[in-house]
Tab-separated table of C-alpha atoms and ligand atoms in Angstrom:
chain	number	residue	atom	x	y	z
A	1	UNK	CA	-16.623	13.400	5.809
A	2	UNK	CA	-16.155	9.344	5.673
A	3	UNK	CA	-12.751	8.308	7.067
A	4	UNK	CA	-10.191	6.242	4.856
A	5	UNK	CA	-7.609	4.504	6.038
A	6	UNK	CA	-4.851	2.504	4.078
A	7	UNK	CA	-1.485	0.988	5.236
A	8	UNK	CA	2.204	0.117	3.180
A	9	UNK	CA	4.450	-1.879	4.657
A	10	UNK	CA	7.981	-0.870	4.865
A	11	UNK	CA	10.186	-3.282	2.680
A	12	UNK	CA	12.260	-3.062	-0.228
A	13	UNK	CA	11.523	-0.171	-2.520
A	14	UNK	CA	8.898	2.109	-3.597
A	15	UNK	CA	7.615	1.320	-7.427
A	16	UNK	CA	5.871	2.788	-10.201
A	17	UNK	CA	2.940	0.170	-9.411
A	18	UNK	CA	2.555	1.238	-5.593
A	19	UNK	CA	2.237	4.709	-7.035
A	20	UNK	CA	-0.096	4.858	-9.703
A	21	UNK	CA	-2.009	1.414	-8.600
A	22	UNK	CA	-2.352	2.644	-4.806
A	23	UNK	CA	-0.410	6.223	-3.819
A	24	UNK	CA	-1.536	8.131	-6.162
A	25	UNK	CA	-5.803	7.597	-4.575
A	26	UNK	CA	-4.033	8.136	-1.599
A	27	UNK	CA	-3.103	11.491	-2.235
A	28	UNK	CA	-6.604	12.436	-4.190
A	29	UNK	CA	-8.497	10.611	-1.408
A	30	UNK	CA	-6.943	13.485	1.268
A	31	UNK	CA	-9.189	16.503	-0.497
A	32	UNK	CA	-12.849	14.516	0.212
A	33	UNK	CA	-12.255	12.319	2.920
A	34	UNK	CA	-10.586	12.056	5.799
A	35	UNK	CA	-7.418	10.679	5.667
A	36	UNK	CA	-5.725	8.126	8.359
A	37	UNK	CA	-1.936	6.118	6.475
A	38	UNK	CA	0.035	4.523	7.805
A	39	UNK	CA	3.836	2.795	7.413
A	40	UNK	CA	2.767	-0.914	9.077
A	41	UNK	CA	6.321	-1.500	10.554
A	42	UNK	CA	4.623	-4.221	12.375
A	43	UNK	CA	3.269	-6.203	9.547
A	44	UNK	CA	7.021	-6.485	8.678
A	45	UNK	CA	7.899	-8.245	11.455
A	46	UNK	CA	6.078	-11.948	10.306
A	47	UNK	CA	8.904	-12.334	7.914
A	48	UNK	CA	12.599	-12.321	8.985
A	49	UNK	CA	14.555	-8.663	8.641
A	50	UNK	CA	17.015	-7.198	9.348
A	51	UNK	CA	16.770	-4.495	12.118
A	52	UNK	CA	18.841	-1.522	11.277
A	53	UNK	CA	17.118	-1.856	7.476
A	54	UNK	CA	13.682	-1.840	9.055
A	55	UNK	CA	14.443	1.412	10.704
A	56	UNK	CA	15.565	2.649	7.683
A	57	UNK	CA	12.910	1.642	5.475
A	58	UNK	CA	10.400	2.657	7.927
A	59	UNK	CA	11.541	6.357	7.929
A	60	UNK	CA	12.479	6.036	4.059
A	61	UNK	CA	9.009	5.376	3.607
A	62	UNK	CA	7.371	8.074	5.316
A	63	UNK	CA	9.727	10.699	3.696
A	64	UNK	CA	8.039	9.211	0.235
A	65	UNK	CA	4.798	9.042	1.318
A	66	UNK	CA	5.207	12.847	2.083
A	67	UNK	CA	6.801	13.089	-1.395
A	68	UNK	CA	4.085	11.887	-3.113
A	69	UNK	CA	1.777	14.308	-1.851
A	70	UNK	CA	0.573	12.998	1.900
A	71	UNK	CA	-0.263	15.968	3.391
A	72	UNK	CA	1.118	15.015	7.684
A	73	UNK	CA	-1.181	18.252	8.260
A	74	UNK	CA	-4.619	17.424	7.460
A	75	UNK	CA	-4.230	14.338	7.171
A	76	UNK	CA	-2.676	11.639	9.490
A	77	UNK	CA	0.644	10.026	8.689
A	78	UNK	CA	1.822	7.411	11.343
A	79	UNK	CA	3.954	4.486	12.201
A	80	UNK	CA	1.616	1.527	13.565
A	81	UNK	CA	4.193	0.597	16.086
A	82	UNK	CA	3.973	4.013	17.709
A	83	UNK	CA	0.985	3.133	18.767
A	84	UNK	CA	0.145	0.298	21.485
A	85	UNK	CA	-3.466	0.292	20.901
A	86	UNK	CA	-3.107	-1.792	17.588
A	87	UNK	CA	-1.198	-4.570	18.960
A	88	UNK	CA	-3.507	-4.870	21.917
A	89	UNK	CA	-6.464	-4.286	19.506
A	90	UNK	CA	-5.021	-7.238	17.189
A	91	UNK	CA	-5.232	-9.826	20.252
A	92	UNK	CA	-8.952	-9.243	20.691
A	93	UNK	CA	-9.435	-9.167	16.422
A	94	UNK	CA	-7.511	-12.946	17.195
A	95	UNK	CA	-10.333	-13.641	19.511
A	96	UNK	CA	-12.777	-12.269	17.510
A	97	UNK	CA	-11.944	-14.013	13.930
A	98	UNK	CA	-11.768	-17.873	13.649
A	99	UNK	CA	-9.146	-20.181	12.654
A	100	UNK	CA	-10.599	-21.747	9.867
A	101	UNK	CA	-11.272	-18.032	8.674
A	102	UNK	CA	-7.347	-17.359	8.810
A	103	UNK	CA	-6.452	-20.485	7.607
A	104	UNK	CA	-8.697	-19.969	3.971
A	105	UNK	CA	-6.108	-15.992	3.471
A	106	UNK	CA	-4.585	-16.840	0.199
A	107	UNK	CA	-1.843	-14.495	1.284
A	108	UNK	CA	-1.090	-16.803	4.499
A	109	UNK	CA	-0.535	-19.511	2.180
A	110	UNK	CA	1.154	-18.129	-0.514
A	111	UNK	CA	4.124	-16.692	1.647
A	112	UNK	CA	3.915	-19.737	4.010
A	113	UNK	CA	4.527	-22.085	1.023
A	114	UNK	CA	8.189	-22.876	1.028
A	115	UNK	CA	10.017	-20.914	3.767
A	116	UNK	CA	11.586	-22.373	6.339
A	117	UNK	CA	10.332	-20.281	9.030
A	118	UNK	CA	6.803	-19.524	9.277
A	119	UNK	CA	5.721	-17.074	12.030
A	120	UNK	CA	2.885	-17.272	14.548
A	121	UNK	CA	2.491	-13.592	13.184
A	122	UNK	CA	2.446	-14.773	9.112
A	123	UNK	CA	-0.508	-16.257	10.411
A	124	UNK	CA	-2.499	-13.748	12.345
A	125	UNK	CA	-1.434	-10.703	10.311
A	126	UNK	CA	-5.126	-10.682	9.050
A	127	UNK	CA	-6.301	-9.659	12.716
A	128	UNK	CA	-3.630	-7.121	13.083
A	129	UNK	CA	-5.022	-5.686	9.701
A	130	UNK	CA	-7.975	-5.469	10.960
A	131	UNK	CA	-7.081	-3.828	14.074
A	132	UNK	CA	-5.541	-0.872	11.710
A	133	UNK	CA	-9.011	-0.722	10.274
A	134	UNK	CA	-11.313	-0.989	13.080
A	135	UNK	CA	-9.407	1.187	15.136
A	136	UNK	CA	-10.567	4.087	13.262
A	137	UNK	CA	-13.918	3.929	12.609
A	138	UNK	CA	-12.805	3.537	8.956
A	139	UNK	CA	-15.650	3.861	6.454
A	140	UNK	CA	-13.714	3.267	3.508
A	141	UNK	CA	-9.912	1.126	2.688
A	142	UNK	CA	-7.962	2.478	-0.816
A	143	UNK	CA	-6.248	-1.151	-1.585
A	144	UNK	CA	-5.001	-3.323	-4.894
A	145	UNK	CA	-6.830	-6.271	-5.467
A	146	UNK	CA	-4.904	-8.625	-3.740
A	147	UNK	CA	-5.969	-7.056	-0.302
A	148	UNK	CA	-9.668	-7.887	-1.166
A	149	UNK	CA	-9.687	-11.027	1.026
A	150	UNK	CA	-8.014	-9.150	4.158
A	151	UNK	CA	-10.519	-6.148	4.128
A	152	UNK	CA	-13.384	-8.977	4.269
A	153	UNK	CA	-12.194	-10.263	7.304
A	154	UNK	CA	-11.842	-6.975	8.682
A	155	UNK	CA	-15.747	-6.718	7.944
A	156	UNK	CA	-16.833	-10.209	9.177
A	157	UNK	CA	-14.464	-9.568	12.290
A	158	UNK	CA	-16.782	-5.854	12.739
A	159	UNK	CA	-20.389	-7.877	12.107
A	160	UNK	CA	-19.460	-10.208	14.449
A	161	UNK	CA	-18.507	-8.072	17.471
A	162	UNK	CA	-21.246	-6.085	16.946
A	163	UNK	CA	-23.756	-8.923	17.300
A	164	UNK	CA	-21.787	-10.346	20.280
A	165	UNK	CA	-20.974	-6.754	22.125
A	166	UNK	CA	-22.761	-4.248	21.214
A	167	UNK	CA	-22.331	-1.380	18.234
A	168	UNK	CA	-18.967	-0.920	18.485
A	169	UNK	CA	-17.228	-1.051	15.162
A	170	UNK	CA	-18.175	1.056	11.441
A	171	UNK	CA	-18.106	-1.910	8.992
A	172	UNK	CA	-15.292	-0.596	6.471
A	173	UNK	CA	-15.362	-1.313	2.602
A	174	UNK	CA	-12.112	-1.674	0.265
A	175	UNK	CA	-11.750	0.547	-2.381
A	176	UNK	CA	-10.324	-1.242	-5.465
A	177	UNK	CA	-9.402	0.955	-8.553
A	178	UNK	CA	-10.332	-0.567	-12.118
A	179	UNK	CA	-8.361	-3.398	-13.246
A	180	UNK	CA	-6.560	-0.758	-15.481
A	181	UNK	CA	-4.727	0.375	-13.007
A	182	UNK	CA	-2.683	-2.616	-12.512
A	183	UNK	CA	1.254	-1.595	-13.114
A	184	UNK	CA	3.101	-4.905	-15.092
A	185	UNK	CA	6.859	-5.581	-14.813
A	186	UNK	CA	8.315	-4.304	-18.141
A	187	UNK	CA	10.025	-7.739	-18.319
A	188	UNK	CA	7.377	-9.882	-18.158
A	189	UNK	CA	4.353	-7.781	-18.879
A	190	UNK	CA	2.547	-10.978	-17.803
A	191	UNK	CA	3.404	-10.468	-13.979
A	192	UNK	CA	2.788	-7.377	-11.680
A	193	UNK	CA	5.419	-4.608	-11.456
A	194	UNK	CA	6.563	-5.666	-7.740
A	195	UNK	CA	10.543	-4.902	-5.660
A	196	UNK	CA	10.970	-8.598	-5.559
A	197	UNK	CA	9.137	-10.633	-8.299
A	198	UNK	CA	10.368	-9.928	-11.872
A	199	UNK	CA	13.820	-8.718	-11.030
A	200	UNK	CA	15.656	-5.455	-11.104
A	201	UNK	CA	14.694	-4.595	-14.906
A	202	UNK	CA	11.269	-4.830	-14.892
A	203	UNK	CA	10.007	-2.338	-12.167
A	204	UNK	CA	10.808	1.558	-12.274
A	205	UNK	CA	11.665	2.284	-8.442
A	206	UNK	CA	10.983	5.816	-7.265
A	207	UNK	CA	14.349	6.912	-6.624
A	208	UNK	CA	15.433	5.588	-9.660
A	209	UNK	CA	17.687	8.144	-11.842
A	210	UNK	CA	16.448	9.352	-15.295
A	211	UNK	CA	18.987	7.560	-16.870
A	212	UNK	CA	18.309	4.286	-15.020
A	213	UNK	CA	14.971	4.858	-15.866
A	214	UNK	CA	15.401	5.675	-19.891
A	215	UNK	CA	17.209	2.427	-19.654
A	216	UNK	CA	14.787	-0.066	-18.178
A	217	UNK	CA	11.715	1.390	-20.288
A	218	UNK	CA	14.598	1.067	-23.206
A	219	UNK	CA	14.365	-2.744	-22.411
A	220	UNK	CA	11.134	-3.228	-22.033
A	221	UNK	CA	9.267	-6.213	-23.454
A	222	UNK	CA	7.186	-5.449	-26.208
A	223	UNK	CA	6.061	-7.977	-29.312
A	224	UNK	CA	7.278	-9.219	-32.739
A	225	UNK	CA	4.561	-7.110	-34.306
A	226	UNK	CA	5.038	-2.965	-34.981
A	227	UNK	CA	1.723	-2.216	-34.139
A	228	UNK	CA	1.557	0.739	-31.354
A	229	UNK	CA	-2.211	-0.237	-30.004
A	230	UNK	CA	-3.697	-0.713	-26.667
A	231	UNK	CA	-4.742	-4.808	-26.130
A	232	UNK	CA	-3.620	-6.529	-23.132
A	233	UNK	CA	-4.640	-9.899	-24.216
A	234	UNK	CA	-2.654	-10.274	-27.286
A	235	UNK	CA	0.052	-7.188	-26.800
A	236	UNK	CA	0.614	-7.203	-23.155
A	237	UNK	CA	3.944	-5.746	-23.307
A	238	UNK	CA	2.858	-2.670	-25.301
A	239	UNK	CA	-0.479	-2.280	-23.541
A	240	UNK	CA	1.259	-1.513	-19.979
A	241	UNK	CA	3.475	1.008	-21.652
A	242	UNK	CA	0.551	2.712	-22.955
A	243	UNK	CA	-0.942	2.120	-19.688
A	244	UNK	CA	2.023	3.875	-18.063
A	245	UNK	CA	1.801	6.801	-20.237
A	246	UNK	CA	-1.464	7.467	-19.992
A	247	UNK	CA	-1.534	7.170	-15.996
A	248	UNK	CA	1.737	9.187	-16.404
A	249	UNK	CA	-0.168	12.316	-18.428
A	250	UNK	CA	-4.147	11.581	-17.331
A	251	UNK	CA	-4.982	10.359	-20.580
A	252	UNK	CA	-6.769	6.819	-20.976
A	253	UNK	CA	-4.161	4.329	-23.064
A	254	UNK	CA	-6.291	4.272	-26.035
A	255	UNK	CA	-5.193	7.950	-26.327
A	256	UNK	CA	-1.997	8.114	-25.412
A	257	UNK	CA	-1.033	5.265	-28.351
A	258	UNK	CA	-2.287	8.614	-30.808
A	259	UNK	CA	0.197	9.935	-33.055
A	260	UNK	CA	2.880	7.246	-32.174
A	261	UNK	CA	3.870	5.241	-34.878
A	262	UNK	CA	6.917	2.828	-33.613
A	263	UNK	CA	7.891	0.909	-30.536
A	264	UNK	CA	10.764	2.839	-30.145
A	265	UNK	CA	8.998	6.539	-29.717
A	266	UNK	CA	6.363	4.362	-27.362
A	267	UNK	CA	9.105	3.608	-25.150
A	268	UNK	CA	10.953	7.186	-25.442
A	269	UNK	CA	7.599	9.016	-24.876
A	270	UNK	CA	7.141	6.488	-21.925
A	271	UNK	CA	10.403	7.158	-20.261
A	272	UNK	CA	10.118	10.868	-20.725
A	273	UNK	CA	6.395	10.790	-18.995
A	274	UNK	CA	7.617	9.120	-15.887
A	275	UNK	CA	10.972	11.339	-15.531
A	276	UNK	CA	8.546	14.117	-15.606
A	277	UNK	CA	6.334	12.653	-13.111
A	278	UNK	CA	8.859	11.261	-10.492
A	279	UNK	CA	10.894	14.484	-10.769
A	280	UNK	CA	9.299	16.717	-8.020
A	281	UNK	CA	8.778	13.706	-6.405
A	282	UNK	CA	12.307	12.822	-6.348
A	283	UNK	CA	13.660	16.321	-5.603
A	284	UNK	CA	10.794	16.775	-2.280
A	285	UNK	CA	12.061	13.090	-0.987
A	286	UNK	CA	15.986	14.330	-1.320
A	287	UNK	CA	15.106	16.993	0.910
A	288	UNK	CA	13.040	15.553	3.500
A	289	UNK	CA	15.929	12.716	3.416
A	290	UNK	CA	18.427	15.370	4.551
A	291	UNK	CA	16.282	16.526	7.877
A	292	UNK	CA	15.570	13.098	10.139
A	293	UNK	CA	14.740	14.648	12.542
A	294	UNK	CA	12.032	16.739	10.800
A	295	UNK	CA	10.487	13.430	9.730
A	296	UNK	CA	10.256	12.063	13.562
A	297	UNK	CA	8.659	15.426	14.275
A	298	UNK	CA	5.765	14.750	12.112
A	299	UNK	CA	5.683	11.112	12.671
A	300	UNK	CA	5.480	12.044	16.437
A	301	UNK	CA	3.005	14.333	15.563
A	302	UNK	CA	0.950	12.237	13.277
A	303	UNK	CA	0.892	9.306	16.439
A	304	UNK	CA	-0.567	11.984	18.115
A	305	UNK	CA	-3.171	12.529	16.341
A	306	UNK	CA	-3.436	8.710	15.189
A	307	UNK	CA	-3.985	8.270	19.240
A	308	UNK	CA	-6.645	10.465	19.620
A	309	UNK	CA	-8.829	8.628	17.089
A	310	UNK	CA	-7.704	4.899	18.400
A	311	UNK	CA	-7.598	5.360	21.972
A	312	UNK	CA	-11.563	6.227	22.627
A	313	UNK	CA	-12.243	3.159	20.185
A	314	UNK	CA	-10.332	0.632	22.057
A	315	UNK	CA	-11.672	2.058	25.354
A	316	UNK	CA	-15.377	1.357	23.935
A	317	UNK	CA	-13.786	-2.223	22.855
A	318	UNK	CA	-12.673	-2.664	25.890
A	319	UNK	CA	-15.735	-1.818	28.180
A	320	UNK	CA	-17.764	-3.702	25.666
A	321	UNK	CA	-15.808	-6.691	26.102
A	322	UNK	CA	-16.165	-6.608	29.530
A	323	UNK	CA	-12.749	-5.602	30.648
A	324	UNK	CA	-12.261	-3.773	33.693
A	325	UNK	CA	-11.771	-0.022	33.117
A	326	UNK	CA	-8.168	1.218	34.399
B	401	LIG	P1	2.940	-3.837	-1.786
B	401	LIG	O1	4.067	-3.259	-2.557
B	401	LIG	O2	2.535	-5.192	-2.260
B	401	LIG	O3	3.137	-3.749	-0.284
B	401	LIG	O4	1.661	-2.948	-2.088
B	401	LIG	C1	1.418	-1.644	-1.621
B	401	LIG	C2	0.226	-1.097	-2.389
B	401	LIG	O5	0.550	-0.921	-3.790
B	401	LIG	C3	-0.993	-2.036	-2.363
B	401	LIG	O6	-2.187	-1.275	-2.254
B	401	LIG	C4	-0.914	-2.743	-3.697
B	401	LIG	O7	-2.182	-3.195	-4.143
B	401	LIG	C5	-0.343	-1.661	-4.639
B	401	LIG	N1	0.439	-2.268	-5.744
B	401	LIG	C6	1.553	-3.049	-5.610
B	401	LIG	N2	2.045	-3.424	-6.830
B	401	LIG	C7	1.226	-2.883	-7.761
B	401	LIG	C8	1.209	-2.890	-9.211
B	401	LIG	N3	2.135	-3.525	-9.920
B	401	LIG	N4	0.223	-2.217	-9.840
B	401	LIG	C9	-0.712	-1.545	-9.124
B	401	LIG	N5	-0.761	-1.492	-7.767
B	401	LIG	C10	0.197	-2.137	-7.083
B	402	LIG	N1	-1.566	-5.939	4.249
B	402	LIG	C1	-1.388	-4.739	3.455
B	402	LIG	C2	-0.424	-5.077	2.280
B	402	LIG	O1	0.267	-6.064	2.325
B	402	LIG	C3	-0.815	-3.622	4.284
B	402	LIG	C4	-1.761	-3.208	5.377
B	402	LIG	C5	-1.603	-3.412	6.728
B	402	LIG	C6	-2.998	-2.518	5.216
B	402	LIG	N2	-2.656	-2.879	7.427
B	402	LIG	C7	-3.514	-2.334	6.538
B	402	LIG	C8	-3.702	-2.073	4.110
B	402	LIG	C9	-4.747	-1.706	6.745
B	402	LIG	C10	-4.929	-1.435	4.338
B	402	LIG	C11	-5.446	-1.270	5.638
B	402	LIG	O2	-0.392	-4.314	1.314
């Protein structure tokens, strides 16, 4: 079975977009692969935070992975600072990869541009990435688009070992679904659905309530037309509801917008689609909220079984790089 491996980062709040653009593979990816996630508590570090939300987020976010369908038993749910061997894999990946090459991440510069504080880390969090990746022989990476240029490196880093050290590394591939299934805010259907981007209105969160959630898609941005049909260019706004709905009830767009007439029963049927579909999830992440200490159990249990897959790789690294064995 080829190995997949994906990683979220821990900050701000679970959307609509994470889940139909990248959770939702996730979860189908567990039945024909096998599955390595991961909540990169690390990768959250090369911004500032605040500590006692980290921790917070960090658990938060396992309990919804689980929600969503992550099954901790076959496959493997971890935190990546529960493990040692990514940091220490991430130093030789920063030996490995080239300034220049970090230098040319889009990402590097577009979170670099304008803050006061720019990290040592904001700039290596490429290698780190592709210490999550390499670390487990990873054949295959579920990711949105904007993670193409990341999951490169990760491959040039690989090629390049390989010549220098000796087979060591599987060369991984990303996995990008269809430009379809790009989630836009319902504000400005222009932009991405993202926590921090369009503002509170435009993304449905996870945990939102049905009401809260009848409410936004209420709002939503649509056009001066009537017309319910399914063309991004010119109707953007309608065209990611009928997105939404059709993601919602596994029916393409095009045939979701059949049978509905006005805006207004676009937007209802919309709302209704997505209460249905974050219900269960909802109720499963209320009660894995209430037991902690059930989620540490299979977060301990998940490093476990993260370790057993990293630890032989970085020992190969290791004696391929020439390190003493200890
Ligand atoms: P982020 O929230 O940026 O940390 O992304 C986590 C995962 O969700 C990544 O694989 C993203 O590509 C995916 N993702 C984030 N926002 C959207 C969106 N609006 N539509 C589809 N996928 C998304
Ligand atoms: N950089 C990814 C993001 O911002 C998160 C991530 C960290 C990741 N390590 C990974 C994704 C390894 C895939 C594989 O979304």
């Amino acid at each position: 079975m080829a190995r997949v491996f994906s990683g979220i980062k821990p900050t701000g709040s679970v959307h609509l977009g994470n889940l139909l653009g990248a959770l939702r593979h996730w979860v189908a990816m567990q039945d024909e692969h096998q599955a390595v996630y991961c909540v990169v508590d690390l990768h959250a570090l090369t911004v500032p935070h605040d500590p006692d939300e980290l921790r917070r987020a960090t658990r938060s976010l396992a309990q919804m992975l689980v929600a969503v369908g992550i099954d901790p038993e076959r496959s493997t749910l971890f935190v990546q600072g529960h493990l040692t061997e990514h940091t220490e894999c991430a130093w030789v990946m920063e030996c490995t990869s080239a300034f220049g090459e970090l230098r040319r991440m889009t990402q590097f510069k577009d979170k670099s541009d304008g803050s006061d504080f720019v990290s040592g880390g904001l700039f290596t969090y490429p290698a780190l990435q592709a210490a999550d990746i390499l670390l487990y022989d990873t054949d295959q990476v579920p990711v949105g688009e904007d993670q193409r240029q990341h999951i490169e490196l990760a491959r040039d880093i690989a090629v390049r070992f390989n010549g220098r050290y000796g087979d060591t590394f599987v060369v991984p591939e990303a996995v990008i679904p269809p430009a379809g299934a790009r989630v836009m805010d319902l504000q400005y259907p222009e932009i991405k659905m993202s926590k921090s981007d369009g503002g509170e209105q435009g993304a449905i969160l996870l945990l939102d309530d049905p009401a809260m959630i009848a409410k936004k898609f209420k709002r939503a941005v649509t056009d001066s037309e009537t017309e319910v049909r399914f063309d991004p260019t010119s109707k953007p706004g309608v065209s990611n509801l009928l997105s939404i709905l059709g993601a919602a009830t596994g029916q393409s767009p095009a045939t979701a917008a059949v049978g509905i007439e006005r805006y207004g029963d676009l937007k209802a049927a919309t709302a209704e689609a997505v209460i249905s579909l974050l219900r269960p999830i909802q109720d499963r992440y209320h009660e894995l909220a209430a037991d902690p200490a059930e989620t540490d159990r299979l977060l301990a249990m998940g490093a476990d079984k993260a370790r057993s897959i990293a630890s032989p790789t970085l020992d190969r690294v290791r004696d391929n790089l020439g390190l003493l064995s200890r």
